[in-house]
Structure formats: C-alpha cells, structure tokens
Coordinates of C-alpha atoms and ligand atoms in Angstrom, one line a residue:
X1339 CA 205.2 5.2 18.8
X1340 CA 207.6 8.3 19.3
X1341 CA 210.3 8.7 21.8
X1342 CA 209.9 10.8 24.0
X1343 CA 213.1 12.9 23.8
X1344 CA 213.5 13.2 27.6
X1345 CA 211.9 11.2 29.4
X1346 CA 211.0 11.2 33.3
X1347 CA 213.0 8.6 34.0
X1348 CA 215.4 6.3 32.9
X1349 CA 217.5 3.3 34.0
X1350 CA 221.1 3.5 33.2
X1351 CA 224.0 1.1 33.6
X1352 CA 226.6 2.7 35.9
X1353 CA 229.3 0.2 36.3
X1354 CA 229.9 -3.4 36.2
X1355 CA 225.6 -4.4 36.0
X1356 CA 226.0 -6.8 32.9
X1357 CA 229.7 -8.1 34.3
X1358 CA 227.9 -9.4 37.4
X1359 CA 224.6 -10.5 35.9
X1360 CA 227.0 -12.5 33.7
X1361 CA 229.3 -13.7 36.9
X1362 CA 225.8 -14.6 38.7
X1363 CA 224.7 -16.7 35.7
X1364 CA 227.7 -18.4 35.2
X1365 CA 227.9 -19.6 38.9
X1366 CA 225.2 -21.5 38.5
X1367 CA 223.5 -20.8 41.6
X1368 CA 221.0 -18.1 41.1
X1369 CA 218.5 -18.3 44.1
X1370 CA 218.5 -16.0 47.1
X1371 CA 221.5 -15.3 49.5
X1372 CA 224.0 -16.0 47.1
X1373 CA 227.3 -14.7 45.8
X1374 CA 225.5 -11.4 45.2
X1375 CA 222.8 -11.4 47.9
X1376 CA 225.5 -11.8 50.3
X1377 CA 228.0 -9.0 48.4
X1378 CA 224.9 -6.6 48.9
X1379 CA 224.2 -7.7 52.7
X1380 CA 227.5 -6.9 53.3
X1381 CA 227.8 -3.5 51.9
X1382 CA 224.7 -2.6 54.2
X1383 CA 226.1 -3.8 57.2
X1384 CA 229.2 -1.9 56.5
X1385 CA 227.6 1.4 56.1
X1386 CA 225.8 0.8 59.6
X1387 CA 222.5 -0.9 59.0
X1388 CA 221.6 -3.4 61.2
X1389 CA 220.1 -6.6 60.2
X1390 CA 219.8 -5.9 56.4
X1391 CA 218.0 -8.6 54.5
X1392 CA 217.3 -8.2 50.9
X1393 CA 213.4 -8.9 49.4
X1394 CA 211.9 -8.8 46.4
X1395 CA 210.8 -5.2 47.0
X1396 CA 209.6 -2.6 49.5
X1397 CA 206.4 -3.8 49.5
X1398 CA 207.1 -6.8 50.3
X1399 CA 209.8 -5.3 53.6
X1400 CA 206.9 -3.5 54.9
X1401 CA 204.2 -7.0 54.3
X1402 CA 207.6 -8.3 56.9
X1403 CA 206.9 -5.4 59.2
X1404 CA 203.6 -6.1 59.5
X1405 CA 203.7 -9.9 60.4
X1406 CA 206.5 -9.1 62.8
X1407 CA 204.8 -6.7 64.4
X1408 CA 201.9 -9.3 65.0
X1409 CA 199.5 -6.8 63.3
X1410 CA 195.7 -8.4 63.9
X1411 CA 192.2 -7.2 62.8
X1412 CA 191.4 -3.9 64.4
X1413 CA 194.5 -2.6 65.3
X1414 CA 195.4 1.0 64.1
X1415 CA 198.5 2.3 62.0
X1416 CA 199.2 5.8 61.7
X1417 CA 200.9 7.2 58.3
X1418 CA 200.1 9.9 55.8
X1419 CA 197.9 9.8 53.4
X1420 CA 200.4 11.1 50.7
X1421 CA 202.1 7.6 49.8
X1422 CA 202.5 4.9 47.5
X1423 CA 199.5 2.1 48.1
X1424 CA 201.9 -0.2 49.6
X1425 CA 202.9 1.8 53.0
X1426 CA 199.0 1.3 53.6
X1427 CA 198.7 -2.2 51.9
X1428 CA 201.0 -3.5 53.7
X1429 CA 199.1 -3.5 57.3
X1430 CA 195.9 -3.8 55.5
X1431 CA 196.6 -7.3 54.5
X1432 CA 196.8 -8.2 58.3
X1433 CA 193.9 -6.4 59.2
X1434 CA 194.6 -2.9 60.3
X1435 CA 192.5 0.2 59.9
X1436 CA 194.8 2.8 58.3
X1437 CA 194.9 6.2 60.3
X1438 CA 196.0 8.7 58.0
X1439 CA 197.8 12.2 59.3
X1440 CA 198.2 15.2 57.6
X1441 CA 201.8 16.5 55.6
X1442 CA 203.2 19.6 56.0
X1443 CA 203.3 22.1 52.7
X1444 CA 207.1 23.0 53.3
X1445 CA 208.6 19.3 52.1
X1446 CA 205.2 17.0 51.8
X1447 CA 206.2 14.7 54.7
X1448 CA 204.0 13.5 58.1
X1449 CA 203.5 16.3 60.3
X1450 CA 204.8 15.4 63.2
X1451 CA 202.8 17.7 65.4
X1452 CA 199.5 16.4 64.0
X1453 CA 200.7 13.0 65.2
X1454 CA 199.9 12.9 68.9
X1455 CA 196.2 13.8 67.9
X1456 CA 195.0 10.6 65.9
X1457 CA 196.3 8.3 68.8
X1458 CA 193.7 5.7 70.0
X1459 CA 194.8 2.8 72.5
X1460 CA 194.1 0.7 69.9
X1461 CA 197.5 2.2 67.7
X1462 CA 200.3 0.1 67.7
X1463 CA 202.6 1.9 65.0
X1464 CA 203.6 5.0 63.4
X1465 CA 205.0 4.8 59.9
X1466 CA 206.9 7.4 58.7
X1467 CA 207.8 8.0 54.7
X1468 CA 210.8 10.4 53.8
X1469 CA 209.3 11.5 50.8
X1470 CA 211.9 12.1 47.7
X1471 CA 214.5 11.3 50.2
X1472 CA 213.9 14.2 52.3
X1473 CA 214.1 13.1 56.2
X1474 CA 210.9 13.2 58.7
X1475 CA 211.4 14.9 61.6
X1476 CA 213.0 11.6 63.8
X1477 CA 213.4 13.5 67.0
X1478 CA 210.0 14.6 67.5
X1479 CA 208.7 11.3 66.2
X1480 CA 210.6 9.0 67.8
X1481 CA 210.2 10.6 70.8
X1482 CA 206.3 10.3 70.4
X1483 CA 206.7 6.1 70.2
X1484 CA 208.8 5.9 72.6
X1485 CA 206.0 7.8 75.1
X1486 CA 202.7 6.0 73.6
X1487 CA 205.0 2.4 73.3
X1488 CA 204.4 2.4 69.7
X1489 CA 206.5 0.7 66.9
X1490 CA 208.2 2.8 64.4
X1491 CA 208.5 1.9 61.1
X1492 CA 210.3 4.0 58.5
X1493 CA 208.9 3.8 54.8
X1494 CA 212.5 4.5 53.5
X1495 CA 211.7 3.4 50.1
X1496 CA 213.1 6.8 48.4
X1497 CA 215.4 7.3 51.0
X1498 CA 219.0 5.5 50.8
X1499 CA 221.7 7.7 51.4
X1500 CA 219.7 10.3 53.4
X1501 CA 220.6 11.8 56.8
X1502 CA 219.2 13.1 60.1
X1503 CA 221.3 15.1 62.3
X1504 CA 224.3 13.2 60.8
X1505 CA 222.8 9.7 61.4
X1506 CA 221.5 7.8 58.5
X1507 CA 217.6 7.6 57.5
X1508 CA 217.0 4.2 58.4
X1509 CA 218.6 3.8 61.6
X1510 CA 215.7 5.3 63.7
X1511 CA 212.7 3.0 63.5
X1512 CA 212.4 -0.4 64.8
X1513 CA 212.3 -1.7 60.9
X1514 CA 213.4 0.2 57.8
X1515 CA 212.1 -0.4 54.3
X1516 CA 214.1 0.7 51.1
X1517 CA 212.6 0.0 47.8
X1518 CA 215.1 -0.7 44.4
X1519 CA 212.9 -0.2 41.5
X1520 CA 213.7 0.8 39.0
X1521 CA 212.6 4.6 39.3
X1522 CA 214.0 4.7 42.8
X1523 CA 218.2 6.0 42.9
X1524 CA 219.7 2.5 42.6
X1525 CA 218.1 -0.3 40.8
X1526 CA 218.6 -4.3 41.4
X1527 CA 217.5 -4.4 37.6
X1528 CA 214.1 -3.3 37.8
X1529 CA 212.6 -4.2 40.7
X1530 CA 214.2 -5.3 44.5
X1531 CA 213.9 -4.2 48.5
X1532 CA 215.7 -4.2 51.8
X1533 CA 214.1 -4.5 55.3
X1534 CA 216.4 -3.5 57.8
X1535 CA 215.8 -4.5 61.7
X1536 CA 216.9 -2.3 64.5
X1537 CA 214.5 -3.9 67.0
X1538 CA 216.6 -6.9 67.7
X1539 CA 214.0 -8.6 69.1
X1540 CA 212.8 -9.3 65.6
X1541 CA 216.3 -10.0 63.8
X1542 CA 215.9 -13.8 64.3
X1543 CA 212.4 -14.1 63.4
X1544 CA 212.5 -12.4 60.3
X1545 CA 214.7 -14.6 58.6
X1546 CA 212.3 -17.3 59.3
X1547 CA 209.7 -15.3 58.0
X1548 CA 211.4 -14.8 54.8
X1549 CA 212.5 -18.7 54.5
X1550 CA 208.8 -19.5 53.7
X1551 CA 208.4 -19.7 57.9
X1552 CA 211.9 -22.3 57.9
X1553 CA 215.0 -21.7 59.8
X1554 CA 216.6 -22.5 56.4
X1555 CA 219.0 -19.3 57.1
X1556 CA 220.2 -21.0 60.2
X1557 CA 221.2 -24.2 58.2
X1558 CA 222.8 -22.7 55.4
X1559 CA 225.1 -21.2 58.2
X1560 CA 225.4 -24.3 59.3
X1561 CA 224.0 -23.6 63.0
X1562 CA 221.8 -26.6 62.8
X1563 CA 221.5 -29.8 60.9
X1564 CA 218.4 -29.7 59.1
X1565 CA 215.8 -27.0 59.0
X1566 CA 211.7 -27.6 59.4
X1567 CA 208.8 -25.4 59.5
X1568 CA 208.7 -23.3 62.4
X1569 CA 206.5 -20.3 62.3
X1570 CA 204.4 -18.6 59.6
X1571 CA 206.4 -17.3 56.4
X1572 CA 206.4 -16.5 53.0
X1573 CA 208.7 -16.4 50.7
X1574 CA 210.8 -13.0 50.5
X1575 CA 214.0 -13.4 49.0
X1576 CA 215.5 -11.7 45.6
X1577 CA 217.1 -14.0 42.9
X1578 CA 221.2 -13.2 43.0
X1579 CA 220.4 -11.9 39.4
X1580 CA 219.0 -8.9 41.1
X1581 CA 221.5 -8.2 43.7
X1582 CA 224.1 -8.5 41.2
X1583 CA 222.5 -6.0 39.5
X1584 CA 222.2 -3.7 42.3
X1585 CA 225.4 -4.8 43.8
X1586 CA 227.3 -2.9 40.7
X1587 CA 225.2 0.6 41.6
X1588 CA 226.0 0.1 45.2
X1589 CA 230.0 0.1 44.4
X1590 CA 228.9 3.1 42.3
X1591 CA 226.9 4.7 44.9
X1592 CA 229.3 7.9 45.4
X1593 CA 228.8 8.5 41.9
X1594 CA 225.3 8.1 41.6
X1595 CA 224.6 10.2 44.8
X1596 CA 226.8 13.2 43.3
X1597 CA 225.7 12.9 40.0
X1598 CA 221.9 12.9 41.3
X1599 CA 222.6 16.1 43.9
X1600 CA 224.2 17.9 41.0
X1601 CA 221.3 17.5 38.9
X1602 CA 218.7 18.3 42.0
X1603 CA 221.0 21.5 42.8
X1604 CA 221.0 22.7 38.9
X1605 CA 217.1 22.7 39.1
X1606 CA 216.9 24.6 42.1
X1607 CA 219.3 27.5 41.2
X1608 CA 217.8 27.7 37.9
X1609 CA 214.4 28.0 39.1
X1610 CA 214.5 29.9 42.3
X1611 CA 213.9 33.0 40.5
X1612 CA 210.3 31.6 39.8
X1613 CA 210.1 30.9 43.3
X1614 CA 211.3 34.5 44.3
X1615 CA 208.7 35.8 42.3
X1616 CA 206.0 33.7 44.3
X1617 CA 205.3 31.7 40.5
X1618 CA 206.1 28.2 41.9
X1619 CA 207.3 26.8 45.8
X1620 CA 210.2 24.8 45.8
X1621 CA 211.1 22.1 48.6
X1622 CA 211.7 23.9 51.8
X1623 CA 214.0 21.9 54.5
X1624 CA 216.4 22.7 57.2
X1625 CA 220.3 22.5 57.9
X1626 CA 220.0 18.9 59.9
X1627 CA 218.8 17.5 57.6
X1628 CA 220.9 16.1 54.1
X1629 CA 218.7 14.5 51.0
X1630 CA 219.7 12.1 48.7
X1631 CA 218.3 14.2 45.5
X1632 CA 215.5 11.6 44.6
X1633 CA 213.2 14.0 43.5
X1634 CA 212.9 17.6 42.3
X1635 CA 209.0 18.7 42.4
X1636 CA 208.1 21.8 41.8
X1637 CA 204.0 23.3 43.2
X1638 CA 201.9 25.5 40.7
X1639 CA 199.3 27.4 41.6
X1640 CA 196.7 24.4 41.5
X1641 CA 195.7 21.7 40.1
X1642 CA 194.5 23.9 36.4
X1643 CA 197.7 25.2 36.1
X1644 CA 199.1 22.1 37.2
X1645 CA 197.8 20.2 34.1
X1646 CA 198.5 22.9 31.9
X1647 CA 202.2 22.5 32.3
X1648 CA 202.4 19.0 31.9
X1649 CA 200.3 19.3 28.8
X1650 CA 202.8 22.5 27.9
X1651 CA 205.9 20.2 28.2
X1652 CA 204.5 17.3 26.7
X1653 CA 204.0 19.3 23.7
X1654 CA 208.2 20.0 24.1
X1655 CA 208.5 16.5 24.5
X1656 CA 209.5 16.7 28.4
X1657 CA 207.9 14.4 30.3
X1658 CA 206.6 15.1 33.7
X1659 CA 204.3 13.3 35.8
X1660 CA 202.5 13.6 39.0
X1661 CA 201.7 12.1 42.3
X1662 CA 200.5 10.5 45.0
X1663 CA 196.8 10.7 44.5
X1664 CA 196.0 10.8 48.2
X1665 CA 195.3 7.3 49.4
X1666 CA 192.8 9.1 52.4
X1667 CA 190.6 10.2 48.9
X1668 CA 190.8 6.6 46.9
X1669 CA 188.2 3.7 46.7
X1670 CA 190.1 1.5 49.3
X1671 CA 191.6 4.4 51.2
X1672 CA 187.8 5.1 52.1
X1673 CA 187.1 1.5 52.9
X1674 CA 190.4 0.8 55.3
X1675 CA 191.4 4.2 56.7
X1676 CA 190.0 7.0 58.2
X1677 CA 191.6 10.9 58.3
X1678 CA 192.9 12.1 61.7
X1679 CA 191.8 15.9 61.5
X1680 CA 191.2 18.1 59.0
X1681 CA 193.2 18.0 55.3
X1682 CA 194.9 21.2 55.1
X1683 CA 197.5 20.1 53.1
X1684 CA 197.4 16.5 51.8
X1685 CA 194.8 17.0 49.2
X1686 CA 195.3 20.9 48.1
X1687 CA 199.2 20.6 48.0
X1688 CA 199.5 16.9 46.2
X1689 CA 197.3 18.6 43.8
X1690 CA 199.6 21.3 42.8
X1691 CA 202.7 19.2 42.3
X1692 CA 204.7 17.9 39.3
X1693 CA 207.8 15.9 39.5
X1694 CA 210.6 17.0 36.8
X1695 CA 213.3 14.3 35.0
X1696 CA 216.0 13.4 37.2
X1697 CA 217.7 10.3 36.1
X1698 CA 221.7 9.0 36.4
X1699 CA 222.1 10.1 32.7
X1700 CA 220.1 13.2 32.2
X1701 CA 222.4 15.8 30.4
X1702 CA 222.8 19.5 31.3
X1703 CA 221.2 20.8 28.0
X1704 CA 218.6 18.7 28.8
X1705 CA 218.2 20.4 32.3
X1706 CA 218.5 23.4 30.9
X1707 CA 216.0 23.1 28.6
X1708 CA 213.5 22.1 30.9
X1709 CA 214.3 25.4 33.4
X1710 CA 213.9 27.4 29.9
X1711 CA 210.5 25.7 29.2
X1712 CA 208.9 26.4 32.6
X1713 CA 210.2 29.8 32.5
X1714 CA 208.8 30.4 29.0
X1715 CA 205.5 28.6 30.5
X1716 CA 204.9 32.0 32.6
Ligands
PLP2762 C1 208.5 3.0 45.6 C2 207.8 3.0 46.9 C3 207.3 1.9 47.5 C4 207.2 0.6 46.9 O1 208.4 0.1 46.5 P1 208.5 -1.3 45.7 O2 210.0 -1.7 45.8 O3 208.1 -1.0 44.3 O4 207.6 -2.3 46.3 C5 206.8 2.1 48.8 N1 206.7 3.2 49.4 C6 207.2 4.4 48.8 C7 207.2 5.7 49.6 C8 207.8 4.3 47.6 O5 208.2 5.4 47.0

C-alpha cells in the first residue's frame, strides 16, 4: 500500500519516550502505580488537579464516573449528541437513558442555553465535552448544576492544557476525564486516561473502584495491613509502560503545546481569507477562553462539498477525515437516548465539517501546502 505523504495524524517521539520505556522495563515492576504512574500522578497534582488517577483510557474515567455517581436503570444524563460513543457509553452501561442537547454552530460545543430545557427530575448529571480543546461555557453550566443539584462531569478527553477564565478545563466538574490516545495531544504510547476528582466525596472510593473493588491503594501506602474486597470495582489501572511513555510528553508539554498552537494559528491566518469571503467558517470563540490547539476543522457548505474536498485532497495525498457522526442519529443512539428539542445544529453543522492534519511533527511546507490545496479547491 502507498504512504500517504501527509497523513492526518501522526505519533511522534518528543523526548525521553524510549529512555523511560527502557527505565520502566528494566525495573522490573511494570504494573500500575509504579515508578511512572506515580511520576505522572505527581505532575497532575502539581499543575492543580485534584485527585488524578491514571486509567487505561477515557472511556474507562468516565465508566468510573458513572459507578461513582451510583448511576441506576432509568436515570437521565444530559450531553450532546456530537461525541465520541464513549461519553454516552459510559452511563449506558449502568443503565441511563442518554438525553442529548443541541451544540452551538460557532465552536460545536453543548449549548448551554438549551440545557435547562431537557431537565426531568429524573436527571442526575450534565456532561459537558470541550470539543478540540475548546472550553464549554463553565459559568453558565455550572451554575445550572449547582441550581437543579446535578453532578457535573467534564468529558475533557481533548482538553488538557485548556483554560476558562484563567482556571484550567478540568477543575470545574465534580469528575474530569482526559483521554491519552494516541490521536489526542499527548500520548502514553497509544492508548491511556486520567479521571480527576473534585468532588471529594468520591476521592476515596474511587481508588477502590479502580483496585478491582480492594483498598489495595491504601495498603501499598501502608495505611492498613492487608487489603480485602470492599465495594464493587474493576480493574482501571495503566501498565507503568504507559505512563512512562506519557510521562516523557508531559516533561515536554510546553513544547508540545507551542508547537501545536503554532500549527493551529498558521491554518487560521492562512485560511481566513476563505472565511472572509463567506467560502468556509472557521472556529469562532471568545477572549476567556484559551485552547490547547487539538484541532483545526474547517465547515463547507454541506455535506456534497464536504466529500468533495476530502476526495480533492486525497487525490494530493492529504488526508483529512471527519466526525462525530451524531450519536442522537446512530443505531444505539436511537435505542438509549432521546433528543431534547429540535436539531438546529448537531446534524446540519457535523455534516459540513472536516478536520485538517495537525500533528507534533507536521512541517510548514506541509501546512502550506494544504492552505494552497483548499484554496485551489475553490
Ligand atoms: C478520544 C475521546 C474519548 C475516548 O478516549 P479513549 O482514551 O480513547 O477512551 C472520549 N471522549 C472524547 C470527546 C474523545 O475525544
């Protein structure tokens, strides 16, 4: 098969990845909360999260959430309908019936004045998702949970790095999940998460939880003598290969945030003149708000002229993809969820929107030939 010559995305080594992969092996111990588990715990706590404990993803931080929570058949979770599979999945395992509330066209987030509207008494949570990074607006939601008595859950999987208003995305809901795959801004080697707990009312319980239901954690601080079954669990914990991995991007996190708003900000100049000319919409967001450059998307007229430029830059061997198919429209979507409203946006703007490369080592004539491309498009 040919190689693409650039690709959407790309993992790249930034640092010391292979050094530590290589330190984590050779200590022998390779199992979760290790050497590396702990390096990575520690950097998290440092830059203000509270709580952070590593999983195996952020599917399996928001499966936490929704155990925590003691989510139970028929309660109600409100979220957008533009998102990965899991922010639903996650509370349909236990359950729930998804409520889904429409995005805004400006940055493809929850619209958080279409919120109040698809509140039964039977909701118990609202879960945002910062999509590519870009913050929800926390204010306004938060101060909707805090009137109804709901639990606020942040889908930060895209988000690390992000603020609101100066204060970092992941600091506002009760639980905070971040997601380190491998297409996501830092990587523990492929795939990885973080849950973060604010609520600490949960804090103790969701170590058990992630010891397979055992206060293990408390014994290997050596707070108790042996540890037993205690509550349910399952078993969320990353091998230290991982977090060695991810460990190196974190000490390279500066770099990997510049390099990333560099790219995002090379895009945008060089294609605002299509969006001055009413050929494309860019990401529109305000001044409190800072984004960690996860993704550049760019919206077309609709979905025909959406296909037509990824099939015109596939044929310049620039690949571009697509997303979310709207979970609201989707064989299980229609079995757990129901709509709140009418779609204005969620189906007609998803369908108009491509994501462009944007990757650690994506070079500037590579950039540039991508803007020149999409220019010659139109
Ligand atoms: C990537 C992503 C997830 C899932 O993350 P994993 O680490 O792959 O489980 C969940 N939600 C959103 C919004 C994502 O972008």
């Amino acid at each position: 098969m040919k190689e693409i010559s650039i690709p959407f995305n790309k993992s790249t080594q930034v640092g010391n990845e292979i050094a530590y992969i290589k330190e984590a092996l050779l200590s022998n111990k390779l199992c979760g909360d290790n050497l590396f588990s702990k390096k990575c715990q520690k950097w998290f706590l440092e830059k203000g999260f509270k709580n952070p404990l590593m999983t195996p993803s952020c599917t399996a931080a928001l499966e936490m959430t929704g155990i925590l929570m003691g989510i139970e058949k028929g309660d109600e979770i409100i979220m957008p309908s533009y998102t990965f599979v899991s922010t639903a999945n996650a509370f349909v395992l236990r359950g729930a019936k998804i409520v889904f509330v429409d995005i805004k066209a400006s940055d493809m987030n929850i619209d958080e004045n279409k919120i109040e509207a698809a509140i039964t008494h039977k909701t118990r949570a609202i879960v945002v998702v910062h999509y590519g990074g870009v913050p929800c607006e926390m204010d306004k939601i938060k101060s909707i949970s805090n009137q109804y008595n709901l639990f606020l859950i942040e889908d930060a999987a895209q988000a690390l790095m992000s603020t609101y208003k100066n204060k970092m995305i992941g600091t506002f809901g009760d639980f905070a999940c971040f997601s380190f795959h491998q297409t996501k801004n830092f990587t523990s080697a492929g795939e990885g998460g973080l849950i973060t707990i604010n609520n600490e009312t949960f804090a103790k319980r969701a170590e058990i939880i992630r010891e397979k239901g055992t206060n293990r954690t408390a014994f290997t601080r050596k707070e108790i003598s042996k540890y037993s079954w205690i509550d349910i669990g399952s078993s969320y914990l990353p091998s230290d290969i991982q977090c060695a991995y991810l460990f190196a991007q974190l000490e390279k996190s500066e770099a990997i945030y510049e390099k990333r708003k560099s790219i995002w900000n090379k895009y945008y100049s060089g294609l605002k003149e299509l969006a001055n000319k009413n050929l494309i919409n860019l990401a529109k967001t305000g001044d409190h708000i800072n984004h960690n450059a996860h993704l550049f998307f760019i919206k077309l007229k609709d979905i025909n002229q959406r296909n037509k430029l990824i099939e015109y830059l596939s044929n310049q061997d620039i690949e571009v993809v697509f997303h979310y198919l709207p979970l609201h429209n989707s064989e299980a979507g229609k079995r757990f969820g129901t709509f709140s409203g009418e779609d204005q946006n969620t189906t007609m703007e998803s369908n108009r929107l491509i994501r462009l490369p944007l990757f650690y080592s994506l070079k500037d004539n590579q950039i540039c030939k991508i803007i020149q491309k999409i220019k010659d498009f139109f």
